[in-house]
Short mmCIF file of C-alpha atoms in Angstrom, two decimals:
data_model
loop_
_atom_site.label_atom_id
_atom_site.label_comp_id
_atom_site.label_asym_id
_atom_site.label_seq_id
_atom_site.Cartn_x
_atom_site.Cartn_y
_atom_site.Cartn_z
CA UNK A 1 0.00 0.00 0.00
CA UNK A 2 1.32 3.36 -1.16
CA UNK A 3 1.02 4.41 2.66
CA UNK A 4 2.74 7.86 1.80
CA UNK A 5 -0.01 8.71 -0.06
CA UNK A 6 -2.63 8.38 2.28
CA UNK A 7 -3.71 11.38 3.80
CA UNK A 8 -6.87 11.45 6.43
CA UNK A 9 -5.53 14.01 8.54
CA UNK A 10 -4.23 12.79 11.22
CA UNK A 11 -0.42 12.97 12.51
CA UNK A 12 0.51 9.48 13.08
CA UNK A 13 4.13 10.06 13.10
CA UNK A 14 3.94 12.33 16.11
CA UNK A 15 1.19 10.11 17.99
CA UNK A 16 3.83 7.04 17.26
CA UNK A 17 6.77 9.46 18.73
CA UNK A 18 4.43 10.27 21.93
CA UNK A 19 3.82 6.72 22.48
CA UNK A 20 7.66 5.96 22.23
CA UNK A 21 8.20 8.68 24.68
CA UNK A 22 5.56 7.74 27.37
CA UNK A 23 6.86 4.56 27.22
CA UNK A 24 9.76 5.41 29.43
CA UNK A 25 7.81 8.32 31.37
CA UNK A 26 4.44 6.88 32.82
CA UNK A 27 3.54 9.80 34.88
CA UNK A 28 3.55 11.97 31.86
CA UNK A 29 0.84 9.58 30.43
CA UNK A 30 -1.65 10.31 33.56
CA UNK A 31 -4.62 12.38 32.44
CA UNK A 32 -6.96 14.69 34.41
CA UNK A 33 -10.18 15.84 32.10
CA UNK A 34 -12.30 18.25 33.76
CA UNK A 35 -15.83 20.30 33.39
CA UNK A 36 -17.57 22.81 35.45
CA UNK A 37 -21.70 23.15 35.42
CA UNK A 38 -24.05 25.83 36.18
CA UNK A 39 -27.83 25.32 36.66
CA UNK A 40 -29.63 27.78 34.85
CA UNK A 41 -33.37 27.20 35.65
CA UNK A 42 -35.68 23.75 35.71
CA UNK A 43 -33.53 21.53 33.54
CA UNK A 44 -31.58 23.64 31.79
CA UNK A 45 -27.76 23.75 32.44
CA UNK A 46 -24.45 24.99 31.03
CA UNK A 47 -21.26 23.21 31.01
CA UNK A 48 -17.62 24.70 30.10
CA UNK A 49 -14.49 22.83 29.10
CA UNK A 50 -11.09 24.15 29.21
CA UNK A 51 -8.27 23.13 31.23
CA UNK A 52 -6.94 19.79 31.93
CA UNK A 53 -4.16 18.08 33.30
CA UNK A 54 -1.12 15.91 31.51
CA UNK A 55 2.06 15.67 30.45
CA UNK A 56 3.08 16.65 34.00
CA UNK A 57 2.08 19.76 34.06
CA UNK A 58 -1.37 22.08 33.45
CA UNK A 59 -3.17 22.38 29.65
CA UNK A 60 -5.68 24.40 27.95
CA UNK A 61 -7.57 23.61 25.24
CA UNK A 62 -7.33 26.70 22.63
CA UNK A 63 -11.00 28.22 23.74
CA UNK A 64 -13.23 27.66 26.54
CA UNK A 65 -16.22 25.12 25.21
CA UNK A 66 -19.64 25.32 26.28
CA UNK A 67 -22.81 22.94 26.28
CA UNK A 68 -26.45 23.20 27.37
CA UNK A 69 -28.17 20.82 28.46
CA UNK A 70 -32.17 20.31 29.01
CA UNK A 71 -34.69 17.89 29.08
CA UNK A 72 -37.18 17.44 26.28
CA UNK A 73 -40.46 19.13 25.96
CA UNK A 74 -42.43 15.55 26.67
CA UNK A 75 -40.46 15.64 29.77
CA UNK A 76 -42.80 19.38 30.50
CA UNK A 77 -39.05 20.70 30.04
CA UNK A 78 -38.30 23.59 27.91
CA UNK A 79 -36.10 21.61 25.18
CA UNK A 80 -33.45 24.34 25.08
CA UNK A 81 -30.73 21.73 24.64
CA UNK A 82 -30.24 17.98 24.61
CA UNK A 83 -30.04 14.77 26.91
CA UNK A 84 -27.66 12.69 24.22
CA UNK A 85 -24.18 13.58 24.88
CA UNK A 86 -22.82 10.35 25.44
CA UNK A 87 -24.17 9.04 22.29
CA UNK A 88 -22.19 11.96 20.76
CA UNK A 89 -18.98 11.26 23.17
CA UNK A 90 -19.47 7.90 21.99
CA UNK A 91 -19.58 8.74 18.18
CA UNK A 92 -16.88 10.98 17.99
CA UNK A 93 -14.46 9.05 19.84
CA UNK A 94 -14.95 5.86 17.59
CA UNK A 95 -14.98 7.95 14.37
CA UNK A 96 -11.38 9.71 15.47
CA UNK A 97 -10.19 6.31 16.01
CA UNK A 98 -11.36 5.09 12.72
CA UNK A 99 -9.66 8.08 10.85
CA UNK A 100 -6.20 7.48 13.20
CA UNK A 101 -5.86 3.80 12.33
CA UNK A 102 -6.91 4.33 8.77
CA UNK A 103 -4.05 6.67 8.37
CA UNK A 104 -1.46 3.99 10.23
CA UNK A 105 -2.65 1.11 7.94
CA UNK A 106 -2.49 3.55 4.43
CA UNK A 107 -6.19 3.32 4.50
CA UNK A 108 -7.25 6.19 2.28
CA UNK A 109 -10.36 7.62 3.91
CA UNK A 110 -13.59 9.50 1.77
CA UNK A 111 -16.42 9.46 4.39
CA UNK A 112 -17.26 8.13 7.43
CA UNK A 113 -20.67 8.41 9.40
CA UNK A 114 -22.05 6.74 12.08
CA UNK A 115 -25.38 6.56 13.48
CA UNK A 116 -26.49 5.88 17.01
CA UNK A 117 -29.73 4.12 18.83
CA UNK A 118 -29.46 4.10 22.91
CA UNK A 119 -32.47 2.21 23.96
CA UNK A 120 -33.90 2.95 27.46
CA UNK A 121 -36.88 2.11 29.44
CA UNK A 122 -37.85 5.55 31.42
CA UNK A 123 -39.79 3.45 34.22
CA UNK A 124 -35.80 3.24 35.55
CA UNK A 125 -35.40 6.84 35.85
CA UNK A 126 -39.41 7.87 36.82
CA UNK A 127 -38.74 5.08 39.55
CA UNK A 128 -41.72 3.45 38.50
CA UNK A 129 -40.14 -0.26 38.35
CA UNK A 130 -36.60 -0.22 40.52
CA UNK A 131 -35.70 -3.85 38.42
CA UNK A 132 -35.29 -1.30 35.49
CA UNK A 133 -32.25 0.56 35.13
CA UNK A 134 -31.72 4.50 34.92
CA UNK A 135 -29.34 4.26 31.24
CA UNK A 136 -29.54 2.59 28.31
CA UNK A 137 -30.23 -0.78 27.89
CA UNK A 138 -28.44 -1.20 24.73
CA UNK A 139 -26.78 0.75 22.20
CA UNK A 140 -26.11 -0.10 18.29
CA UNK A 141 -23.65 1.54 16.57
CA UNK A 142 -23.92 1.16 12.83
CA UNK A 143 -21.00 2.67 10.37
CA UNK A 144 -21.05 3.84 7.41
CA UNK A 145 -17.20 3.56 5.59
CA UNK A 146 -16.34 4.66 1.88
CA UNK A 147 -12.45 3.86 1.40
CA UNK A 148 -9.74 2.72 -0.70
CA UNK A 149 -9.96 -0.70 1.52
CA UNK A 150 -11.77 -4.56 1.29
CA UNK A 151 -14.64 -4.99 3.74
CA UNK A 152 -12.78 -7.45 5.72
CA UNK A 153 -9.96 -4.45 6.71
CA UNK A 154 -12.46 -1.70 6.93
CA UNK A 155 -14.07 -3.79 9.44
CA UNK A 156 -10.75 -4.65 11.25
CA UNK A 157 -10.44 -0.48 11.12
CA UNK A 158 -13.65 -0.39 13.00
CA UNK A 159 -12.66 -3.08 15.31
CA UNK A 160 -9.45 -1.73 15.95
CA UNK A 161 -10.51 1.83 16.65
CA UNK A 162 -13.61 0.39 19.42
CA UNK A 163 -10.77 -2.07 20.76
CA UNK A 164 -8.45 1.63 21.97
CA UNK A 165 -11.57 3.63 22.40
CA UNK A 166 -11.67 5.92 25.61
CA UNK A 167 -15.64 6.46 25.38
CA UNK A 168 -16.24 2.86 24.31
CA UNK A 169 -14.86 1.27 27.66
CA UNK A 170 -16.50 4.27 29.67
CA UNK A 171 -19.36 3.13 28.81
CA UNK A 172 -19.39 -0.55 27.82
CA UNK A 173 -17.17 -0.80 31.48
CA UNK A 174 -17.88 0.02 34.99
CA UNK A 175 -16.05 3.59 36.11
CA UNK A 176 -15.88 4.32 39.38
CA UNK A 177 -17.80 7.69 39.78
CA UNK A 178 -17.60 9.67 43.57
CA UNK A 179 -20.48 12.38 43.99
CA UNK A 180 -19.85 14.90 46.65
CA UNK A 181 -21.49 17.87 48.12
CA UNK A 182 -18.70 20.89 48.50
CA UNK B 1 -42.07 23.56 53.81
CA UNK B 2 -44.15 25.90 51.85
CA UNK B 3 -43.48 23.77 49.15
CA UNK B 4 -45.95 25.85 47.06
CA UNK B 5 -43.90 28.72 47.05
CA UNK B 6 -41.09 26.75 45.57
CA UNK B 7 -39.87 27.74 42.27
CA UNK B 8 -37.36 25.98 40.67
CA UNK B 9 -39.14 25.74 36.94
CA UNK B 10 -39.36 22.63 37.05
CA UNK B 11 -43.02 20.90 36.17
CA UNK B 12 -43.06 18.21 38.73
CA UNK B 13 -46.98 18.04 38.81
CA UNK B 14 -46.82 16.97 35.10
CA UNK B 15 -43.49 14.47 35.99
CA UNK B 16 -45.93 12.77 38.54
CA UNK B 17 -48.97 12.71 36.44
CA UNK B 18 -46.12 11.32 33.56
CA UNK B 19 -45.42 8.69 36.02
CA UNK B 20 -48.68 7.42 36.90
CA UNK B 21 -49.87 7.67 33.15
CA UNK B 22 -47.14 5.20 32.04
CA UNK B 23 -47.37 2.47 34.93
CA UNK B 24 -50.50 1.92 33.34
CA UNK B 25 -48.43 1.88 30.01
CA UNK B 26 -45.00 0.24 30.13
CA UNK B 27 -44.90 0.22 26.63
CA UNK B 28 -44.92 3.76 25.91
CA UNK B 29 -41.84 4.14 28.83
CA UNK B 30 -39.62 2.48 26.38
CA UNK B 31 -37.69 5.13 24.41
CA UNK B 32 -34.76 5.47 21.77
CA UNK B 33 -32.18 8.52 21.46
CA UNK B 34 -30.26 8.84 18.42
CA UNK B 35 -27.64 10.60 17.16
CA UNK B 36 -25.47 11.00 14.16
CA UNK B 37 -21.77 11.58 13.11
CA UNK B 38 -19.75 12.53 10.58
CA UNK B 39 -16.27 12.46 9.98
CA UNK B 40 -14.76 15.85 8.85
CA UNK B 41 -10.88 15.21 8.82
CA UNK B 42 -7.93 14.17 11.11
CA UNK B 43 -9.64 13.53 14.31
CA UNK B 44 -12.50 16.17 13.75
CA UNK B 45 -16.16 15.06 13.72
CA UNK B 46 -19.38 16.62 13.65
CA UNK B 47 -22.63 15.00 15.29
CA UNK B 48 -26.31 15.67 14.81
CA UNK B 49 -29.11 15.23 17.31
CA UNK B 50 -32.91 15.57 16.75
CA UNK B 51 -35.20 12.51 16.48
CA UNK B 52 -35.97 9.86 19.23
CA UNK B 53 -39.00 7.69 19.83
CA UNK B 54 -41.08 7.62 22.69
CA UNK B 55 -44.33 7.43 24.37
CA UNK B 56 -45.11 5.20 21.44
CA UNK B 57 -44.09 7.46 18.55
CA UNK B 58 -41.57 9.38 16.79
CA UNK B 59 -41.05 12.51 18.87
CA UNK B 60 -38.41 15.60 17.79
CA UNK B 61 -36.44 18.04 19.53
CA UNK B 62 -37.36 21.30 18.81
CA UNK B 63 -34.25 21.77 16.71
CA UNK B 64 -31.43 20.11 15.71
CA UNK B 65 -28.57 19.90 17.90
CA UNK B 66 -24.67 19.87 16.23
CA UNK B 67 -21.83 19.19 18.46
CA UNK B 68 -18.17 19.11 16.90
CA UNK B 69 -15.13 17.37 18.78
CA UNK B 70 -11.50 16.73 18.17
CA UNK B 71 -8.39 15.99 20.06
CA UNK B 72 -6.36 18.73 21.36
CA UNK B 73 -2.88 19.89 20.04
CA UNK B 74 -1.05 18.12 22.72
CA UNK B 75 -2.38 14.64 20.38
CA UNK B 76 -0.99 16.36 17.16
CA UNK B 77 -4.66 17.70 16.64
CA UNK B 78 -5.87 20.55 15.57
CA UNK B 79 -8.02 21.46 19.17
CA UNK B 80 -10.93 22.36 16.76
CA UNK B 81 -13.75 21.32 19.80
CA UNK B 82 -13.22 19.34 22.87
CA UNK B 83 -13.38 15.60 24.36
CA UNK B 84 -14.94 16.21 27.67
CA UNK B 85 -18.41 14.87 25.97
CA UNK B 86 -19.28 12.41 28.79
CA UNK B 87 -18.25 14.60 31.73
CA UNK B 88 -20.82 17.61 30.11
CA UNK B 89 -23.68 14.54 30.07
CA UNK B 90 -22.81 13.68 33.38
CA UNK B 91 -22.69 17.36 34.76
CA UNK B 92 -26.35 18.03 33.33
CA UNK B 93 -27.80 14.94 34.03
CA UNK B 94 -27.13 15.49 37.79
CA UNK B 95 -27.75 18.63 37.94
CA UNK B 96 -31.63 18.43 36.20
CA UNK B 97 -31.69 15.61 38.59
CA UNK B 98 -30.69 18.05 41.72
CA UNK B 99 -32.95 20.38 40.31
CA UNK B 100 -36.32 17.92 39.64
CA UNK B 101 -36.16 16.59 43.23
CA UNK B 102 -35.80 20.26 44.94
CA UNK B 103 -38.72 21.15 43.38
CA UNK B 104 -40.55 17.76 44.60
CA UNK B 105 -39.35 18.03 47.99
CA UNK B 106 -40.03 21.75 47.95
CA UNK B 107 -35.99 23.38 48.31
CA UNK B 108 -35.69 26.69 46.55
CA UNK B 109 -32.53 26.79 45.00
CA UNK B 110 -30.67 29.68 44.56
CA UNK B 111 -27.53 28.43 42.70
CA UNK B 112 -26.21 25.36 42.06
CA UNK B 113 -22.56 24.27 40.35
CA UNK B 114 -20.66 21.28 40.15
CA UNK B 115 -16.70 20.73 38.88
CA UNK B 116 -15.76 17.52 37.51
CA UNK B 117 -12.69 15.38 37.44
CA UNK B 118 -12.25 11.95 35.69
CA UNK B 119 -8.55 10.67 35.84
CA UNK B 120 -7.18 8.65 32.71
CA UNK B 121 -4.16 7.15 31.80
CA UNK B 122 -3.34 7.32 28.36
CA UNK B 123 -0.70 4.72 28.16
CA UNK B 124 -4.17 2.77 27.29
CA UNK B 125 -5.32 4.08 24.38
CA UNK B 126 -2.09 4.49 23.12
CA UNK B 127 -1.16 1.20 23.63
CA UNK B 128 1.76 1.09 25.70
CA UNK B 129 0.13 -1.31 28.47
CA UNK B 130 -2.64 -3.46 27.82
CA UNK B 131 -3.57 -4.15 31.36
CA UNK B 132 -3.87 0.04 31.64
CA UNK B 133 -7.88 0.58 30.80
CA UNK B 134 -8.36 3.17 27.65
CA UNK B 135 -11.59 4.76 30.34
CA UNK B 136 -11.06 7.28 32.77
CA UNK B 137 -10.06 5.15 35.58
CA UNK B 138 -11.78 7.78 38.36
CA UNK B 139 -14.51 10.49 37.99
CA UNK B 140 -15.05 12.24 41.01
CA UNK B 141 -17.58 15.07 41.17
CA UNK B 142 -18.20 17.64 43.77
CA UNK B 143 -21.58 19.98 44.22
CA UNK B 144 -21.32 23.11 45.55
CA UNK B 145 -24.94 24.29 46.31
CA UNK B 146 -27.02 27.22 47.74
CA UNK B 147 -30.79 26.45 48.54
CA UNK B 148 -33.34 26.97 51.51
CA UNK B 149 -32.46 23.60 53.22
CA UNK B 150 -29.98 21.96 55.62
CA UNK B 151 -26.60 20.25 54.53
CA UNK B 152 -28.02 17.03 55.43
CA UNK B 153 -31.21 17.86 53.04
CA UNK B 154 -28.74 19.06 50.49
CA UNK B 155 -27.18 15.77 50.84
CA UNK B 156 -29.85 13.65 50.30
CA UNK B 157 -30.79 15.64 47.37
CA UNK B 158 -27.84 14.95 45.49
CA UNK B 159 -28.38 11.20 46.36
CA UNK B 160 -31.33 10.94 45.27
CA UNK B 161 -30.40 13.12 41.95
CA UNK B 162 -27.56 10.11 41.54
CA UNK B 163 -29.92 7.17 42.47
CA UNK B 164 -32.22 8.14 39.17
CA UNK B 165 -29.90 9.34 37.19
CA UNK B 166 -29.49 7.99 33.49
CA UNK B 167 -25.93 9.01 32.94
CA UNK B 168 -24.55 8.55 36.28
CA UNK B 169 -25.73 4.66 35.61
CA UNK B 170 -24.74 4.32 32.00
CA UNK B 171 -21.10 5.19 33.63
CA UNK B 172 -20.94 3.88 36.70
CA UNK B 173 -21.99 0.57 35.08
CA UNK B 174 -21.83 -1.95 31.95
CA UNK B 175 -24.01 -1.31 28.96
CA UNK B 176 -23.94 -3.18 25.92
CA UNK B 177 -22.50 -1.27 23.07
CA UNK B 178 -22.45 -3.21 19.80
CA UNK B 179 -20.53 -1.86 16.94
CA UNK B 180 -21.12 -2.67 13.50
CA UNK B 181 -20.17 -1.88 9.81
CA UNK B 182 -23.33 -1.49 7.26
#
């Protein structure tokens, strides 16, 4: 494969150089993400994103981010914003990986899109029926890949990118989560 | 508690009459959220929201929701939008939460923020050391809230806020995530 051609964007030589060079400094590797949230009024909320922690030492991301959140207006919420960010977490993090490995295996890229179905039962979270859980039962990711590959290594490409996926094992795993009151 | 002179806009007389209206209908309790992505280049995505089922039929936000991410320079990205996606869920989900039960147990609010920290080390999803998860490996989150009640009410509220909480469970524990190729 005429890997030198292959162009999807990403930087693989310097994310190969940053793995070499965590290799012999694991407390470089050790990540703190953050977000702050506001309530605004009923449901409604803002989040903001900036700094985080790694590489020893304090980061910013270029701007400060920010996300609303609300509940729907079947939920007698106002529908100013979302509930389905970790479908979206979930997406993007997959679809970065897809474009990453694609670009280590000379996979030439055209389009990628995925779509997302979380399935939930709200009797969890109305605590109508406490056998039913508050998240989704289920979610099905389907993708949709045009690229210079077979089907058999665009679906390794897939496989690969879910197998080093950050958002995948959040979600698919248990995380240990600590809620506190200041 | 003059729990009529409560405001914190949130409908809980229509959240209650929701709940009673669908233990008589489990069916219409089950719901779908969807979402969309697609690739733009490098590790840059763009993701759609607007259309879920429930209650029995197709329902739709009242517009659609776009959400970019990327991976900051520090990855040899380009920073374009952030990764933080499932701490923002997380952030809103307990905070409507907080918010829904105030209003139910009748606690003005007056403000109510929450910072968030989930812990990661990247030596996962880069590889280096397979027994090293790609998750976060921690989230801890702390409230910091003003209201018309005790600490030990506050307390509780945020408990409660967690023990129905959709996002706090889809993180906290497994879910099935199946990924496919069309």
């Amino acid at each position: 494969m005429a890997q030198s051609m292959v162009n999807n964007g990403v930087n693989v030589d310097a994310l190969l150089a940053a793995r070499e060079a965590l290799k012999g400094a694991p407390q470089a590797a050790k990540f703190t993400w953050r977000a702050s949230c506001k309530w605004k009024n009923g449901t409604h909320s803002e989040s903001k994103v900036q700094g985080f922690h790694g590489l020893g030492e304090e980061q910013k991301h270029k701007t400060e981010f920010s996300f609303e959140a609300d509940h729907p207006e079947i939920f007698a919420s106002e529908d100013l914003a979302p509930v389905e960010y970790v479908l979206v977490g979930l997406a993007s993090c997959l679809t970065a990986g897809v474009a990453a490995v694609a670009q280590n295996r000379g996979i030439q890229l055209r389009s990628v899109e995925a779509k997302l179905e979380g399935s939930m039962d709200i009797q969890g979270i109305l605590g109508i029926d406490s056998d039913v859980r508050n998240g989704y039962d289920d979610i099905k990711i389907t993708f949709h890949i045009d690229a210079d590959a077979s089907r058999k290594d665009i679906e390794a490409l897939v496989a690969q990118s879910q197998k080093r996926s950050a958002v995948y094992d959040i979600v698919a795993n248990p995380t240990n989560v600590t809620v506190e009151v200041a």
